[in-house]
Coordinates of C-alpha atoms and ligand atoms in Angstrom, one line a residue:
G1 CA 6.5 56.9 -36.0
K2 CA 6.5 53.5 -34.5
S3 CA 5.2 51.8 -37.8
G4 CA 2.5 49.9 -35.9
Y5 CA 4.7 48.7 -33.1
D6 CA 3.7 49.5 -29.5
H7 CA 7.2 50.8 -28.7
Y8 CA 10.2 52.2 -30.5
M9 CA 12.3 49.5 -28.8
L10 CA 10.3 46.7 -30.5
K11 CA 10.4 48.5 -33.8
E12 CA 14.2 48.9 -33.5
I13 CA 14.7 45.3 -32.5
H14 CA 12.9 44.4 -35.8
E15 CA 15.0 46.9 -37.8
Q16 CA 18.2 45.0 -37.0
P17 CA 18.3 42.9 -40.2
N18 CA 18.2 46.1 -42.3
A19 CA 20.5 48.0 -40.0
I20 CA 23.1 45.3 -40.5
R21 CA 22.5 45.2 -44.2
K22 CA 23.3 48.9 -44.4
C23 CA 26.3 48.5 -42.2
L24 CA 27.7 45.8 -44.6
R25 CA 26.8 47.6 -47.8
E26 CA 29.8 48.1 -50.1
R27 CA 32.1 47.1 -47.2
V28 CA 32.2 43.4 -48.0
T29 CA 32.6 42.2 -51.5
E30 CA 31.7 38.7 -52.4
M31 CA 33.9 38.6 -55.4
D32 CA 37.3 38.9 -53.8
A33 CA 36.3 38.2 -50.3
T34 CA 37.7 41.4 -48.9
V35 CA 36.6 43.9 -46.3
S36 CA 37.0 47.5 -47.0
V37 CA 35.7 50.5 -45.1
S38 CA 36.2 53.7 -47.1
E39 CA 36.4 55.9 -44.0
L40 CA 39.5 53.9 -43.0
D41 CA 41.4 53.8 -46.3
E42 CA 44.1 56.0 -44.8
L43 CA 44.4 54.0 -41.6
D44 CA 47.5 51.9 -41.6
H45 CA 47.8 50.5 -38.1
D46 CA 49.6 47.5 -36.6
G47 CA 50.1 48.5 -33.0
P48 CA 48.0 47.7 -29.9
V49 CA 44.3 48.7 -29.7
Q50 CA 42.5 50.1 -26.6
F51 CA 38.7 50.4 -26.5
V52 CA 37.0 53.0 -24.4
A53 CA 33.2 52.9 -24.0
C54 CA 30.3 52.8 -21.5
G55 CA 27.2 50.5 -21.0
T56 CA 26.1 48.6 -24.0
S57 CA 28.9 50.1 -26.1
Y58 CA 31.4 48.7 -23.6
H59 CA 29.8 45.2 -24.1
A60 CA 30.3 45.7 -27.9
S61 CA 33.9 46.6 -27.1
L62 CA 34.5 43.4 -25.1
Y63 CA 33.3 41.6 -28.2
G64 CA 35.4 43.6 -30.6
A65 CA 38.6 43.2 -28.5
R66 CA 38.1 39.4 -28.5
L67 CA 37.8 39.5 -32.3
L68 CA 41.0 41.4 -32.7
R69 CA 43.0 39.3 -30.2
E70 CA 41.9 36.2 -32.1
Q71 CA 43.6 37.7 -35.2
G72 CA 46.8 38.2 -33.1
I73 CA 46.2 42.0 -32.4
R74 CA 46.8 43.1 -28.9
A75 CA 43.5 44.7 -27.7
Q76 CA 42.2 45.8 -24.3
C77 CA 38.9 47.3 -23.1
F78 CA 38.4 50.1 -20.7
L79 CA 35.3 51.5 -19.1
A80 CA 35.6 55.1 -20.4
S81 CA 34.9 56.5 -16.9
E82 CA 37.9 54.6 -15.5
Y83 CA 40.3 55.3 -18.4
D84 CA 42.0 58.3 -17.0
T85 CA 41.9 57.3 -13.4
E86 CA 45.3 55.7 -14.0
M87 CA 48.2 56.1 -16.3
Q88 CA 47.6 54.1 -19.5
P89 CA 50.4 52.7 -21.5
V90 CA 49.7 54.7 -24.6
G91 CA 52.3 55.3 -27.3
G92 CA 52.2 56.8 -30.7
D93 CA 51.5 53.3 -32.1
T94 CA 48.4 52.9 -30.0
L95 CA 45.0 53.1 -31.6
V96 CA 42.3 54.1 -29.1
I97 CA 38.8 53.4 -30.3
G98 CA 35.8 55.1 -28.7
V99 CA 32.7 53.0 -29.2
T100 CA 29.8 55.3 -28.7
Q101 CA 26.3 55.1 -30.3
S102 CA 25.5 58.8 -29.7
G103 CA 29.1 60.1 -30.0
E104 CA 28.2 62.5 -27.2
T105 CA 28.8 60.4 -24.0
A106 CA 30.8 62.6 -21.6
D107 CA 32.8 59.8 -20.1
T108 CA 33.8 58.5 -23.6
M109 CA 34.7 62.0 -24.8
N110 CA 36.8 62.5 -21.8
A111 CA 38.8 59.2 -22.4
L112 CA 39.2 60.1 -26.1
R113 CA 40.6 63.5 -25.2
A114 CA 43.0 61.9 -22.8
A115 CA 44.1 59.5 -25.5
N116 CA 44.6 62.3 -28.0
R117 CA 46.7 64.3 -25.4
A118 CA 48.8 61.2 -24.9
G119 CA 49.6 61.0 -28.6
A120 CA 47.6 58.0 -29.5
T121 CA 45.8 57.6 -32.8
T122 CA 42.0 57.8 -32.2
L123 CA 39.0 56.4 -33.9
A124 CA 35.3 57.0 -33.2
L125 CA 33.0 54.1 -34.0
T126 CA 29.7 55.8 -33.8
N127 CA 26.1 56.2 -35.1
G128 CA 26.3 60.0 -34.6
V129 CA 27.2 61.6 -37.9
G130 CA 29.1 64.8 -37.1
S131 CA 29.0 64.0 -33.4
S132 CA 31.5 65.2 -30.8
A133 CA 33.3 61.9 -30.9
A134 CA 33.5 62.0 -34.7
R135 CA 35.0 65.5 -34.5
E136 CA 37.4 64.7 -31.7
C137 CA 39.0 61.6 -33.4
D138 CA 41.6 61.2 -36.2
Y139 CA 39.3 58.6 -37.8
V140 CA 35.6 57.9 -37.7
M141 CA 33.8 54.8 -38.8
Y142 CA 30.0 55.0 -38.9
I143 CA 27.9 52.1 -37.8
R144 CA 24.9 53.2 -40.0
A145 CA 22.2 52.0 -37.7
G146 CA 19.8 54.9 -38.4
P147 CA 18.2 56.8 -35.6
E148 CA 17.5 55.0 -32.4
I149 CA 14.7 56.5 -30.3
G150 CA 14.3 53.9 -27.5
V151 CA 16.6 54.7 -24.6
A152 CA 17.7 51.1 -24.4
A153 CA 20.3 50.4 -27.2
T154 CA 19.3 47.5 -29.4
K155 CA 19.9 47.9 -33.1
T156 CA 22.9 50.0 -32.5
F157 CA 24.5 47.2 -30.5
A158 CA 24.1 44.8 -33.4
S159 CA 25.5 47.4 -35.8
Q160 CA 28.4 48.0 -33.5
Q161 CA 29.2 44.3 -33.4
V162 CA 29.0 44.0 -37.1
S163 CA 31.2 47.1 -37.5
L164 CA 33.7 45.7 -35.1
A165 CA 33.8 42.5 -37.2
L166 CA 34.5 44.7 -40.3
L167 CA 37.1 46.7 -38.5
T168 CA 38.8 43.4 -37.5
G169 CA 38.9 42.5 -41.1
V170 CA 40.4 45.8 -42.0
L171 CA 43.1 45.8 -39.3
S172 CA 44.1 42.1 -39.7
G173 CA 43.5 41.8 -43.4
Q174 CA 42.9 38.1 -42.9
Y175 CA 39.3 37.2 -43.1
S176 CA 38.5 34.0 -44.9
S177 CA 35.9 33.9 -47.6
Q178 CA 33.8 31.7 -45.3
E179 CA 33.8 34.4 -42.6
I180 CA 32.8 37.0 -45.2
R181 CA 30.0 34.7 -46.4
R182 CA 28.8 34.3 -42.8
L183 CA 28.7 38.1 -42.4
R184 CA 26.7 38.5 -45.5
D185 CA 24.2 35.9 -44.4
L186 CA 23.7 37.5 -41.0
P187 CA 20.8 39.8 -41.9
D188 CA 18.7 36.9 -43.2
Q189 CA 19.6 34.8 -40.2
L190 CA 18.6 37.6 -37.9
Q191 CA 15.3 37.9 -39.7
R192 CA 14.7 34.2 -39.1
V193 CA 15.4 34.7 -35.3
L194 CA 12.8 37.5 -35.3
D195 CA 10.2 35.5 -37.3
E196 CA 10.5 32.4 -35.2
S197 CA 11.3 33.6 -31.7
N198 CA 9.4 32.2 -28.7
A199 CA 10.9 34.9 -26.4
R200 CA 7.4 36.1 -25.5
T201 CA 6.4 32.7 -24.1
V202 CA 9.6 32.5 -22.1
A203 CA 9.1 36.1 -20.8
E204 CA 5.6 35.2 -19.7
A205 CA 6.8 32.0 -18.0
Y206 CA 9.2 34.0 -15.8
A207 CA 7.5 37.3 -15.4
D208 CA 7.3 37.0 -11.6
A209 CA 10.9 35.9 -11.1
E210 CA 12.8 37.5 -8.2
A211 CA 15.9 38.1 -10.3
Y212 CA 17.4 37.0 -13.6
F213 CA 20.9 35.7 -14.2
F214 CA 22.7 35.5 -17.5
I215 CA 25.8 33.4 -18.2
G216 CA 28.0 32.8 -21.1
R217 CA 31.7 32.0 -21.9
G218 CA 34.1 33.4 -24.5
Y219 CA 32.1 35.2 -27.2
D220 CA 29.0 34.5 -25.2
A221 CA 30.2 36.4 -22.1
P222 CA 29.4 39.9 -23.5
V223 CA 26.0 38.6 -24.5
A224 CA 25.4 37.7 -20.8
L225 CA 26.4 41.1 -19.7
E226 CA 24.2 42.8 -22.3
G227 CA 21.3 40.5 -21.6
A228 CA 21.3 41.6 -17.9
L229 CA 21.8 45.3 -18.6
K230 CA 18.8 45.3 -21.0
M231 CA 16.7 43.4 -18.4
K232 CA 17.4 45.8 -15.6
E233 CA 17.1 49.0 -17.7
I234 CA 13.6 48.3 -18.9
T235 CA 12.0 46.0 -16.4
Y236 CA 13.6 47.5 -13.2
K237 CA 14.1 44.0 -11.9
H238 CA 17.3 42.7 -10.5
A239 CA 19.4 41.1 -13.2
E240 CA 23.1 40.1 -13.3
G241 CA 25.3 38.8 -16.1
F242 CA 28.7 37.3 -15.8
A243 CA 31.2 35.0 -17.4
A244 CA 29.8 31.5 -16.8
G245 CA 32.8 30.3 -14.8
E246 CA 32.3 33.0 -12.2
L247 CA 29.0 31.6 -11.1
K248 CA 30.6 29.3 -8.6
H249 CA 32.7 32.1 -7.2
G250 CA 29.9 33.9 -5.5
P251 CA 26.7 34.4 -7.4
L252 CA 25.6 30.8 -7.0
A253 CA 24.6 31.7 -3.5
L254 CA 21.7 33.7 -5.0
V255 CA 20.4 31.0 -7.3
T256 CA 17.1 29.6 -6.3
E257 CA 13.9 28.2 -7.9
N258 CA 12.9 31.9 -8.3
T259 CA 15.9 33.0 -10.3
P260 CA 15.8 31.9 -13.9
V261 CA 19.3 31.5 -15.4
F262 CA 19.7 32.4 -19.1
A263 CA 22.6 30.4 -20.4
T264 CA 24.0 31.3 -23.8
I265 CA 25.9 28.5 -25.5
T266 CA 26.9 29.1 -29.1
G267 CA 29.7 27.4 -30.9
D268 CA 31.2 24.3 -29.5
A269 CA 34.6 25.6 -28.1
N270 CA 33.3 26.3 -24.6
A271 CA 30.0 24.4 -24.7
S272 CA 30.9 21.6 -22.4
K273 CA 32.2 23.9 -19.6
T274 CA 29.2 26.1 -19.7
L275 CA 27.0 23.0 -19.7
G276 CA 28.7 22.1 -16.5
N277 CA 27.6 25.5 -15.0
V278 CA 24.1 24.8 -16.2
K279 CA 24.0 21.6 -14.3
E280 CA 25.2 23.4 -11.2
V281 CA 22.2 25.8 -11.3
E282 CA 19.8 23.0 -12.2
A283 CA 20.8 21.2 -9.1
R284 CA 19.7 24.3 -7.2
N285 CA 16.3 24.0 -8.9
A286 CA 16.7 27.2 -10.9
P287 CA 14.8 27.3 -14.2
V288 CA 17.2 27.2 -17.1
V289 CA 16.7 29.0 -20.4
A290 CA 19.2 28.0 -23.0
V291 CA 20.0 30.3 -25.9
T292 CA 21.8 28.1 -28.3
D293 CA 22.5 27.0 -31.8
S294 CA 22.4 23.4 -30.7
S295 CA 26.2 23.1 -30.4
S296 CA 25.7 21.3 -27.1
D297 CA 23.1 19.2 -25.5
V298 CA 22.1 22.0 -23.2
A299 CA 18.5 21.8 -24.5
Q300 CA 18.3 18.5 -22.5
Y301 CA 18.9 20.4 -19.3
A302 CA 16.8 23.5 -20.1
D303 CA 13.2 24.3 -19.2
H304 CA 13.0 26.5 -22.3
V305 CA 15.2 26.9 -25.4
L306 CA 15.6 30.1 -27.5
E307 CA 17.1 28.8 -30.7
V308 CA 19.4 30.6 -33.1
P309 CA 20.8 29.5 -36.4
A310 CA 24.6 28.7 -36.5
A311 CA 26.6 31.6 -37.9
G312 CA 30.0 30.4 -36.8
P313 CA 31.7 31.1 -33.4
R314 CA 32.1 34.8 -34.0
F315 CA 28.7 35.8 -35.3
T316 CA 26.2 33.5 -33.7
P317 CA 26.4 35.4 -30.4
I318 CA 25.0 38.5 -32.3
L319 CA 21.9 36.4 -33.0
A320 CA 21.7 35.1 -29.4
N321 CA 21.6 38.6 -28.1
V322 CA 18.5 39.4 -30.1
Q323 CA 16.6 36.6 -28.3
L324 CA 17.5 38.2 -25.0
Q325 CA 16.5 41.7 -26.2
L326 CA 13.1 40.2 -27.0
V327 CA 12.8 38.5 -23.6
S328 CA 13.5 41.8 -21.8
Y329 CA 11.1 43.6 -24.0
W330 CA 8.2 41.1 -23.3
V331 CA 8.9 41.0 -19.5
A332 CA 8.9 44.8 -19.4
N333 CA 5.7 44.9 -21.5
G334 CA 4.0 42.5 -19.2
L335 CA 4.9 44.7 -16.3
G336 CA 3.6 47.8 -18.1
R337 CA 6.9 49.6 -17.9
S338 CA 7.8 52.8 -19.7
I339 CA 9.9 50.9 -22.1
D340 CA 11.1 53.6 -24.4
K341 CA 11.9 56.0 -21.6
P342 CA 12.9 54.1 -18.5
R343 CA 13.0 56.1 -15.3
N344 CA 16.2 57.8 -14.4
L345 CA 17.9 57.1 -17.8
A346 CA 18.7 59.4 -20.8
K347 CA 19.5 58.5 -24.3
S348 CA 22.7 60.4 -24.3
V349 CA 24.6 60.8 -21.0
T350 CA 26.5 64.1 -21.2
V351 CA 27.6 64.4 -17.6
E352 CA 30.6 62.6 -16.0
Ligands
F6R1 C1 22.1 50.8 -22.7 C2 22.4 52.1 -23.0 C3 23.6 52.8 -22.3 C4 24.6 53.3 -23.4 C5 25.7 54.1 -22.8 C6 26.7 54.6 -23.8 O1 20.9 50.4 -23.3 O2 21.8 52.7 -23.8 O3 24.3 51.9 -21.5 O4 25.0 52.2 -24.1 O5 25.2 55.2 -22.1 O6 26.1 55.4 -24.7 P1 26.8 55.7 -26.1 O7 27.0 54.4 -26.9 O8 25.9 56.7 -26.8 O9 28.2 56.3 -25.8

């Protein structure tokens, strides 16, 4: 059942601290600050990585590829449906990772089969125990999110991100004890976000907006894409997400006082540049909602602030995304949408 929540989506948003706890269990050890994933004990890989995925899982892949590259591992992302439209540079030393919640997505299965035919090593990162992807691949790592009923992916996205952080630890073998501590603290911090979120107020303030824009740079860029996808899926309203720097290359033409801009700024590496983009939209009278850990003075320029605790540059974006899930949920709820089963969408997309 929905355990007292009006929708599975809201229940699943609130299950995220526990989902992440389960994902981390016995995989990070405080004692020696190591990451170990028993399913991957036999995996000894140091070649390039290619991700194949769709939708929300693709956004998780963008995040995962960035984590790997930061550790010096070559990593690329492909939309699964595009993967075999061109020859991919796949060798025996390539690890192709299918990120798929259900493990049944036809596009992703197709890409994984192509990778297997090309002689790559394949890995399924999935929630689907015994799923098609799990069976197709040489290796499988489970994200352990538990069943997700809402069509819009929420807790599985967080569990994918945490799993990708673990996978990065396994492949690079070089996580610091500080990073491990941050991972272990993440469930409690996520709980704080849920307990203290003012997302409902923000949603109510902008329920009549014409469109919603989401921007972010670096690790915050996938958050922007995911924020927009969730918004359009469950509210049926126009939403777009992009890397903050792209704003001035076209989308800025659409920005008006009726298009709130959600700017995610976490960590200070890219804060000042994204702040510059925020000033550009402010000058066009667009309402600004900052999703931030206070690493910049964006709050000064924002009409609303959705705050998140600081969990370091890699993990704070996981917390920021939860605020945007809640905003979408409350906008959709206000509009009386069919939140758990949006029109035209299916939980598992088994056609190409
Ligand atoms: C978004 C959503 C879809 C899925 C996509 C891939 O909320 O649910 O975009 O993420 O269809 O599905 P999986 O991860 O099962 O391969």
